[in-house]
Amino acid sequence: MHTVDLDSADPVDVICYLNKSDNEYDGRLGARISAIFVILVVSSAVTFFPVLAKRIPKLRIPLYVYLFARYFGAGVIVATAFIHLLDPAYGEIGPQTCVGMTGGWADYSWCPAIVLASLMGIFLLDFGAERYVEVKYGICREDPEPIMTDSVGQAQGQQVKPAQPAGEERKRSKDSSLESQSMEEVYIDRSFKQQIAAFLILEFGVIFHSVIIGLNLGVTGDEFATLYPVLVFHQSFEGLGIGARMSAIPFRKGSWLPWILCGLYGLTTPISIAIGLGVRTTYNSGSFTANVVSGVLDAISAGILIYTGLVELLARDFLFDPHRTQDNKRLTFMVISMLLGAGLMALLGKWA
C-alpha cells in the first residue's frame, strides 16, 4: 500500500492521499439487487403519476393533488441543482480537491466555469429553439392581434361595405372559424416544440446525475444502509419533478412520447446500479479519473438544472405566465408546495 509522510510531503500529495479511497464494496449483494427493483418501481410510479393525472381525466385526480405534484417537483429540481450537483462538483474538481490542485486543473477554477458554460449553452439552445419556432410560423409572442378590415375602416372613417347576403355571411363565418381553429393548432404546436426542447434538456441533466448515484450505490460500503432508503426518496422526488413538468407539455392526443420519457427516467438509476454491481470489485469512486468524470458531469448537470429550475420552472410559471391563476389561495398553495419540495430535497443532501 502506498504511504505518504504527512510531515514532509507536498500538500497536493497529502490532499490526494486523503481523498483517495479503495473499492468499498462489502457484500450485501441481495440488498443491492433489491435496490434495482425498489427504485425502478417507486421512482417510475411517481414519475408517471402527474402524467396520468393530466392525460386520463377519468381518474378524477383532485386539482390540488396535481398542483402539489407539479410545484413540489419544481422545488425538487431547483434544490437538486444546488445541493446535489453543484456542491458535489466542487467536492470532486473544486480548488481544494486533489483534481483541482493538480496539473491544468490548478491553473483555473474550472468547476464554476463548466457550470457557467453549461448554463449559457442551455440558454442559447433554448433561445434558438424558441426563435426557430417563431420564425417558422411567422408569429412573434408580442405581435398584436390581427385587426379586422371592417374595424380599421370604421376607425379611420372609411366607408364600410354594405352587409353581405346571408349565404356569403355564413361562408365568411365558417372561414373565420376554420382560420381561428388553424391558429389555435399553430399556437399549440409552437408551445409543444418550445416546451419539449426545454424538457429534454432538463431530463438530460437529471439522467447524468442518476447514472452517477446509481453507480455509487452499487459499490458503496458502510454507507449503503443509509444511502439505500435516501436514494429511494431522492429518485422519487426527482421523478415527481420530471413527471410534473412533462404533464404541462401539450403532447398530441395518443402520443407515446410522454410514456417513453417517463420510462427512460425510471430505468436510468436501476440500470446504473446493475452496472455498478457488475464492476463492484474494480470500480473506485474515489479515484482521480472517477472524480474528474463525475465532477465534470455534475457541473454540466448543475448548469442545466439551475437554468431550467429558475427560468423554465419558477420564472415562467410564477412570473411570466399570462394564464397564471389570480386566486391567492391557489397561488399560496403552489408556492408552499415548491418551498416544501426544495426544503426536503435540500435536507436529503445531508446523506446523499
Short mmCIF file of C-alpha atoms in Angstrom, two decimals:
data_model
loop_
_atom_site.label_atom_id
_atom_site.label_comp_id
_atom_site.label_asym_id
_atom_site.label_seq_id
_atom_site.Cartn_x
_atom_site.Cartn_y
_atom_site.Cartn_z
CA MET A 1 0.00 0.00 0.00
CA HIS A 2 1.28 3.46 -0.91
CA THR A 3 2.03 5.70 2.10
CA VAL A 4 2.73 9.39 2.45
CA ASP A 5 4.88 11.16 5.05
CA LEU A 6 2.46 13.85 6.22
CA ASP A 7 5.29 15.94 7.73
CA SER A 8 7.46 16.33 4.64
CA ALA A 9 5.13 15.61 1.73
CA ASP A 10 3.88 18.19 -0.73
CA PRO A 11 0.41 19.49 0.28
CA VAL A 12 -1.03 18.30 -3.03
CA ASP A 13 0.19 14.75 -2.34
CA VAL A 14 -1.37 14.89 1.11
CA ILE A 15 -4.74 16.04 -0.26
CA CYS A 16 -4.70 13.39 -2.99
CA TYR A 17 -3.73 10.70 -0.49
CA LEU A 18 -6.51 11.65 1.92
CA ASN A 19 -9.11 11.85 -0.87
CA LYS A 20 -8.13 8.55 -2.42
CA SER A 21 -10.12 5.53 -1.37
CA ASP A 22 -10.09 1.87 -2.26
CA ASN A 23 -13.11 -0.02 -3.54
CA GLU A 24 -15.57 -0.07 -0.62
CA TYR A 25 -17.84 -2.92 -1.72
CA ASP A 26 -18.64 -5.03 1.37
CA GLY A 27 -21.15 -7.61 0.22
CA ARG A 28 -24.91 -7.42 0.87
CA LEU A 29 -25.46 -8.35 -2.75
CA GLY A 30 -29.09 -9.33 -2.18
CA ALA A 31 -29.96 -5.92 -0.72
CA ARG A 32 -28.19 -4.16 -3.58
CA ILE A 33 -30.10 -6.22 -6.14
CA SER A 34 -33.35 -5.37 -4.36
CA ALA A 35 -32.48 -1.67 -4.74
CA ILE A 36 -32.66 -2.11 -8.52
CA PHE A 37 -36.30 -3.18 -8.38
CA VAL A 38 -37.43 -0.97 -5.50
CA ILE A 39 -36.08 2.21 -7.11
CA LEU A 40 -37.41 1.12 -10.51
CA VAL A 41 -40.95 0.62 -9.23
CA VAL A 42 -41.17 3.57 -6.82
CA SER A 43 -39.46 6.20 -8.98
CA SER A 44 -41.35 5.10 -12.10
CA ALA A 45 -44.69 5.22 -10.27
CA VAL A 46 -44.25 8.80 -9.04
CA THR A 47 -42.89 9.89 -12.43
CA PHE A 48 -45.95 8.53 -14.24
CA PHE A 49 -48.43 9.90 -11.68
CA PRO A 50 -48.64 13.57 -12.85
CA VAL A 51 -48.84 12.47 -16.49
CA LEU A 52 -51.65 10.01 -15.70
CA ALA A 53 -53.49 12.66 -13.70
CA LYS A 54 -53.38 15.12 -16.59
CA ARG A 55 -53.97 12.79 -19.55
CA ILE A 56 -56.62 10.48 -18.06
CA PRO A 57 -59.41 12.70 -16.66
CA LYS A 58 -61.46 9.62 -15.69
CA LEU A 59 -59.08 9.12 -12.76
CA ARG A 60 -60.56 12.32 -11.27
CA ILE A 61 -57.35 13.37 -9.53
CA PRO A 62 -58.17 16.44 -7.38
CA LEU A 63 -56.73 19.71 -8.72
CA TYR A 64 -54.73 20.42 -5.58
CA VAL A 65 -53.12 16.97 -5.68
CA TYR A 66 -51.95 17.69 -9.21
CA LEU A 67 -50.76 21.20 -8.27
CA PHE A 68 -48.84 19.78 -5.30
CA ALA A 69 -47.09 17.23 -7.51
CA ARG A 70 -46.22 19.85 -10.13
CA TYR A 71 -44.83 22.56 -7.86
CA PHE A 72 -43.29 20.24 -5.27
CA GLY A 73 -41.40 18.77 -8.23
CA ALA A 74 -40.28 22.23 -9.34
CA GLY A 75 -38.77 22.87 -5.91
CA VAL A 76 -37.03 19.49 -6.05
CA ILE A 77 -35.36 20.35 -9.36
CA VAL A 78 -34.01 23.67 -8.02
CA ALA A 79 -32.66 22.05 -4.84
CA THR A 80 -31.11 19.22 -6.86
CA ALA A 81 -29.18 21.76 -8.93
CA PHE A 82 -27.55 23.45 -5.95
CA ILE A 83 -27.38 20.79 -3.22
CA HIS A 84 -26.99 17.53 -5.14
CA LEU A 85 -24.99 18.70 -8.16
CA LEU A 86 -23.18 22.00 -7.61
CA ASP A 87 -21.84 21.15 -4.16
CA PRO A 88 -20.62 17.63 -5.12
CA ALA A 89 -18.97 19.09 -8.25
CA TYR A 90 -16.91 21.41 -6.06
CA GLY A 91 -16.07 18.44 -3.83
CA GLU A 92 -14.77 16.48 -6.83
CA ILE A 93 -12.98 19.04 -9.02
CA GLY A 94 -13.06 22.23 -6.93
CA PRO A 95 -9.94 24.26 -5.99
CA GLN A 96 -9.42 22.43 -2.68
CA THR A 97 -9.57 18.92 -4.13
CA CYS A 98 -6.88 16.60 -5.48
CA VAL A 99 -8.11 17.20 -9.03
CA GLY A 100 -8.35 20.97 -8.57
CA MET A 101 -4.76 21.17 -7.26
CA THR A 102 -3.22 19.03 -10.00
CA GLY A 103 -1.86 19.97 -13.44
CA GLY A 104 -4.04 22.13 -15.66
CA TRP A 105 -6.92 21.83 -13.21
CA ALA A 106 -4.93 24.04 -10.82
CA ASP A 107 -4.48 26.85 -13.36
CA TYR A 108 -8.09 27.98 -13.25
CA SER A 109 -11.27 27.40 -11.24
CA TRP A 110 -12.82 25.04 -13.76
CA CYS A 111 -15.86 23.94 -11.74
CA PRO A 112 -17.79 27.25 -11.91
CA ALA A 113 -16.53 27.77 -15.47
CA ILE A 114 -18.11 24.46 -16.55
CA VAL A 115 -21.34 25.36 -14.76
CA LEU A 116 -21.39 28.77 -16.47
CA ALA A 117 -20.63 27.29 -19.90
CA SER A 118 -23.37 24.69 -19.42
CA LEU A 119 -25.89 27.30 -18.31
CA MET A 120 -25.10 29.62 -21.22
CA GLY A 121 -25.16 26.73 -23.67
CA ILE A 122 -28.61 25.70 -22.48
CA PHE A 123 -29.81 29.29 -22.72
CA LEU A 124 -28.61 29.53 -26.33
CA LEU A 125 -30.26 26.21 -27.22
CA ASP A 126 -33.50 27.27 -25.56
CA PHE A 127 -33.47 30.70 -27.18
CA GLY A 128 -32.52 29.26 -30.57
CA ALA A 129 -35.29 26.66 -30.43
CA GLU A 130 -37.88 29.26 -29.45
CA ARG A 131 -36.76 31.70 -32.13
CA TYR A 132 -36.72 28.95 -34.77
CA VAL A 133 -40.33 28.06 -33.98
CA GLU A 134 -41.37 31.72 -34.09
CA VAL A 135 -39.72 32.28 -37.46
CA LYS A 136 -41.11 29.03 -38.87
CA TYR A 137 -44.69 30.02 -38.05
CA GLY A 138 -44.21 33.72 -38.67
CA ILE A 139 -45.57 34.54 -35.23
CA CYS A 140 -43.93 36.63 -32.52
CA ARG A 141 -45.23 36.42 -28.97
CA GLU A 142 -45.53 40.20 -28.77
CA ASP A 143 -47.31 40.66 -32.13
CA PRO A 144 -50.67 42.39 -31.70
CA GLU A 145 -53.82 40.52 -32.61
CA PRO A 146 -54.81 40.93 -36.29
CA ILE A 147 -57.27 43.81 -36.77
CA MET A 148 -60.31 43.12 -38.91
CA THR A 149 -60.55 45.19 -42.07
CA ASP A 150 -64.03 46.49 -41.22
CA SER A 151 -62.85 47.71 -37.81
CA VAL A 152 -59.93 49.55 -39.38
CA GLY A 153 -62.22 51.16 -41.90
CA GLN A 154 -64.56 52.35 -39.18
CA ALA A 155 -61.69 53.63 -37.02
CA GLN A 156 -60.29 55.64 -39.91
CA GLY A 157 -63.66 56.95 -41.00
CA GLN A 158 -63.60 54.94 -44.21
CA GLN A 159 -66.77 53.73 -45.85
CA VAL A 160 -67.87 50.35 -44.58
CA LYS A 161 -69.04 47.84 -47.15
CA PRO A 162 -72.74 47.06 -47.09
CA ALA A 163 -73.93 43.91 -45.37
CA GLN A 164 -73.34 40.72 -47.30
CA PRO A 165 -76.13 38.31 -48.25
CA ALA A 166 -76.91 35.62 -45.67
CA GLY A 167 -75.20 32.86 -47.69
CA GLU A 168 -71.96 34.80 -48.02
CA GLU A 169 -72.10 35.80 -44.35
CA ARG A 170 -72.37 32.14 -43.30
CA LYS A 171 -69.47 31.25 -45.59
CA ARG A 172 -67.34 34.04 -44.14
CA SER A 173 -68.23 32.96 -40.57
CA LYS A 174 -67.23 29.38 -41.44
CA ASP A 175 -63.93 30.54 -42.94
CA SER A 176 -63.27 32.66 -39.86
CA SER A 177 -63.96 29.68 -37.60
CA LEU A 178 -61.61 27.47 -39.60
CA GLU A 179 -58.93 30.18 -39.51
CA SER A 180 -59.34 30.52 -35.74
CA GLN A 181 -59.06 26.75 -35.31
CA SER A 182 -55.97 26.68 -37.52
CA MET A 183 -54.33 29.48 -35.50
CA GLU A 184 -55.06 27.61 -32.26
CA GLU A 185 -53.37 24.49 -33.65
CA VAL A 186 -50.36 26.58 -34.64
CA TYR A 187 -50.07 28.04 -31.14
CA ILE A 188 -50.35 24.58 -29.55
CA ASP A 189 -47.74 23.16 -31.93
CA ARG A 190 -45.42 26.07 -31.24
CA SER A 191 -45.89 25.71 -27.47
CA PHE A 192 -45.19 21.97 -27.70
CA LYS A 193 -41.95 22.41 -29.64
CA GLN A 194 -40.67 25.10 -27.29
CA GLN A 195 -41.53 23.16 -24.14
CA ILE A 196 -40.33 19.74 -25.29
CA ALA A 197 -36.91 21.17 -26.15
CA ALA A 198 -36.59 22.62 -22.64
CA PHE A 199 -37.87 19.39 -21.08
CA LEU A 200 -35.41 17.15 -22.95
CA ILE A 201 -32.59 19.35 -21.67
CA LEU A 202 -33.93 19.01 -18.13
CA GLU A 203 -34.20 15.22 -18.34
CA PHE A 204 -30.73 15.03 -19.86
CA GLY A 205 -29.29 16.82 -16.81
CA VAL A 206 -31.20 14.68 -14.31
CA ILE A 207 -30.19 11.46 -16.05
CA PHE A 208 -26.49 12.40 -15.84
CA HIS A 209 -26.90 12.70 -12.08
CA SER A 210 -28.91 9.48 -11.81
CA VAL A 211 -26.18 7.49 -13.57
CA ILE A 212 -23.54 8.63 -11.08
CA ILE A 213 -25.56 7.93 -7.93
CA GLY A 214 -26.66 4.57 -9.32
CA LEU A 215 -23.05 3.52 -9.83
CA ASN A 216 -22.11 4.68 -6.34
CA LEU A 217 -24.97 2.77 -4.69
CA GLY A 218 -23.75 -0.43 -6.33
CA VAL A 219 -20.26 -0.18 -4.83
CA THR A 220 -20.60 1.89 -1.64
CA GLY A 221 -19.59 0.30 1.66
CA ASP A 222 -20.72 1.18 5.19
CA GLU A 223 -22.93 4.00 3.88
CA PHE A 224 -25.14 1.59 1.92
CA ALA A 225 -27.72 1.10 4.69
CA THR A 226 -28.29 4.86 4.88
CA LEU A 227 -27.88 5.59 1.18
CA TYR A 228 -30.41 3.00 0.03
CA PRO A 229 -33.59 4.50 1.57
CA VAL A 230 -32.36 8.06 0.97
CA LEU A 231 -31.93 7.37 -2.74
CA VAL A 232 -35.41 5.86 -2.96
CA PHE A 233 -36.79 9.20 -1.79
CA HIS A 234 -34.22 11.14 -3.83
CA GLN A 235 -35.14 9.45 -7.10
CA SER A 236 -38.84 9.59 -6.30
CA PHE A 237 -38.72 13.35 -5.71
CA GLU A 238 -36.74 13.92 -8.88
CA GLY A 239 -39.15 11.68 -10.78
CA LEU A 240 -42.07 13.73 -9.48
CA GLY A 241 -40.37 16.83 -10.85
CA ILE A 242 -39.82 15.19 -14.23
CA GLY A 243 -43.39 13.89 -14.44
CA ALA A 244 -44.94 17.16 -13.27
CA ARG A 245 -43.05 19.15 -15.86
CA MET A 246 -43.96 16.68 -18.59
CA SER A 247 -47.64 16.86 -17.66
CA ALA A 248 -47.66 20.56 -18.57
CA ILE A 249 -46.46 19.92 -22.15
CA PRO A 250 -49.27 19.81 -24.77
CA PHE A 251 -48.50 16.43 -26.34
CA ARG A 252 -50.75 15.34 -29.18
CA LYS A 253 -53.57 13.04 -28.18
CA GLY A 254 -52.43 9.43 -28.29
CA SER A 255 -48.71 10.31 -28.29
CA TRP A 256 -46.45 7.69 -26.75
CA LEU A 257 -43.61 10.14 -26.14
CA PRO A 258 -44.53 11.10 -22.53
CA TRP A 259 -44.73 7.44 -21.52
CA ILE A 260 -41.38 6.68 -23.18
CA LEU A 261 -39.70 9.64 -21.46
CA CYS A 262 -41.13 8.66 -18.06
CA GLY A 263 -39.96 5.10 -18.55
CA LEU A 264 -36.49 6.29 -19.58
CA TYR A 265 -36.05 8.16 -16.30
CA GLY A 266 -37.38 5.25 -14.26
CA LEU A 267 -34.90 2.84 -15.88
CA THR A 268 -31.78 5.01 -15.64
CA THR A 269 -30.83 4.56 -12.00
CA PRO A 270 -31.67 0.82 -11.78
CA ILE A 271 -29.55 0.14 -14.87
CA SER A 272 -26.71 2.19 -13.36
CA ILE A 273 -26.95 0.22 -10.09
CA ALA A 274 -26.76 -3.01 -12.10
CA ILE A 275 -23.65 -1.71 -13.89
CA GLY A 276 -22.18 -0.71 -10.54
CA LEU A 277 -22.74 -4.24 -9.27
CA GLY A 278 -21.09 -5.61 -12.39
CA VAL A 279 -17.90 -3.69 -11.60
CA ARG A 280 -18.32 -3.83 -7.82
CA THR A 281 -14.86 -5.25 -7.16
CA THR A 282 -12.93 -2.95 -9.50
CA TYR A 283 -14.72 0.41 -9.64
CA ASN A 284 -13.25 3.03 -7.28
CA SER A 285 -15.45 6.10 -6.90
CA GLY A 286 -12.63 7.97 -5.15
CA SER A 287 -10.05 7.59 -7.91
CA PHE A 288 -8.67 10.61 -9.78
CA THR A 289 -10.37 9.57 -13.02
CA ALA A 290 -13.72 8.91 -11.34
CA ASN A 291 -13.58 12.31 -9.65
CA VAL A 292 -12.84 14.06 -12.94
CA VAL A 293 -15.66 12.28 -14.80
CA SER A 294 -18.28 12.66 -12.06
CA GLY A 295 -17.18 16.23 -11.26
CA VAL A 296 -17.47 17.39 -14.86
CA LEU A 297 -20.83 15.63 -15.32
CA ASP A 298 -22.14 17.09 -12.06
CA ALA A 299 -21.01 20.59 -13.08
CA ILE A 300 -22.66 20.25 -16.51
CA SER A 301 -25.87 18.93 -14.94
CA ALA A 302 -25.82 21.71 -12.33
CA GLY A 303 -25.73 24.35 -15.07
CA ILE A 304 -28.61 22.64 -16.89
CA LEU A 305 -30.80 22.34 -13.81
CA ILE A 306 -30.01 25.83 -12.47
CA TYR A 307 -31.18 27.34 -15.75
CA THR A 308 -34.15 25.00 -16.12
CA GLY A 309 -35.24 25.26 -12.50
CA LEU A 310 -35.04 29.04 -12.20
CA VAL A 311 -36.09 30.04 -15.72
CA GLU A 312 -38.28 27.27 -17.13
CA LEU A 313 -39.99 26.34 -13.88
CA LEU A 314 -40.08 29.23 -11.41
CA ALA A 315 -39.84 32.33 -13.61
CA ARG A 316 -42.01 31.00 -16.43
CA ASP A 317 -44.72 29.53 -14.20
CA PHE A 318 -44.86 32.20 -11.49
CA LEU A 319 -43.71 35.45 -13.12
CA PHE A 320 -44.24 35.35 -16.88
CA ASP A 321 -47.20 33.03 -17.43
CA PRO A 322 -50.07 35.18 -18.81
CA HIS A 323 -52.55 32.45 -17.80
CA ARG A 324 -51.34 32.15 -14.21
CA THR A 325 -54.21 31.93 -11.74
CA GLN A 326 -55.20 35.06 -9.82
CA ASP A 327 -56.58 33.01 -6.93
CA ASN A 328 -54.41 33.92 -3.91
CA LYS A 329 -55.31 30.70 -2.11
CA ARG A 330 -54.14 28.60 -5.04
CA LEU A 331 -51.01 30.73 -5.55
CA THR A 332 -50.11 30.34 -1.87
CA PHE A 333 -50.55 26.59 -2.10
CA MET A 334 -48.33 26.47 -5.21
CA VAL A 335 -45.55 28.48 -3.54
CA ILE A 336 -45.67 26.43 -0.33
CA SER A 337 -45.54 23.19 -2.35
CA MET A 338 -42.50 24.48 -4.23
CA LEU A 339 -40.73 25.52 -1.00
CA LEU A 340 -41.53 22.15 0.60
CA GLY A 341 -40.04 20.29 -2.37
CA ALA A 342 -36.89 22.42 -2.27
CA GLY A 343 -36.59 22.07 1.51
CA LEU A 344 -36.99 18.30 1.63
CA MET A 345 -34.61 17.75 -1.28
CA ALA A 346 -32.07 20.04 0.40
CA LEU A 347 -32.45 18.01 3.61
CA LEU A 348 -31.71 14.78 1.75
CA GLY A 349 -28.38 16.37 0.79
CA LYS A 350 -27.21 15.62 4.33
CA TRP A 351 -26.99 11.92 3.41
CA ALA A 352 -26.75 11.77 -0.40
#
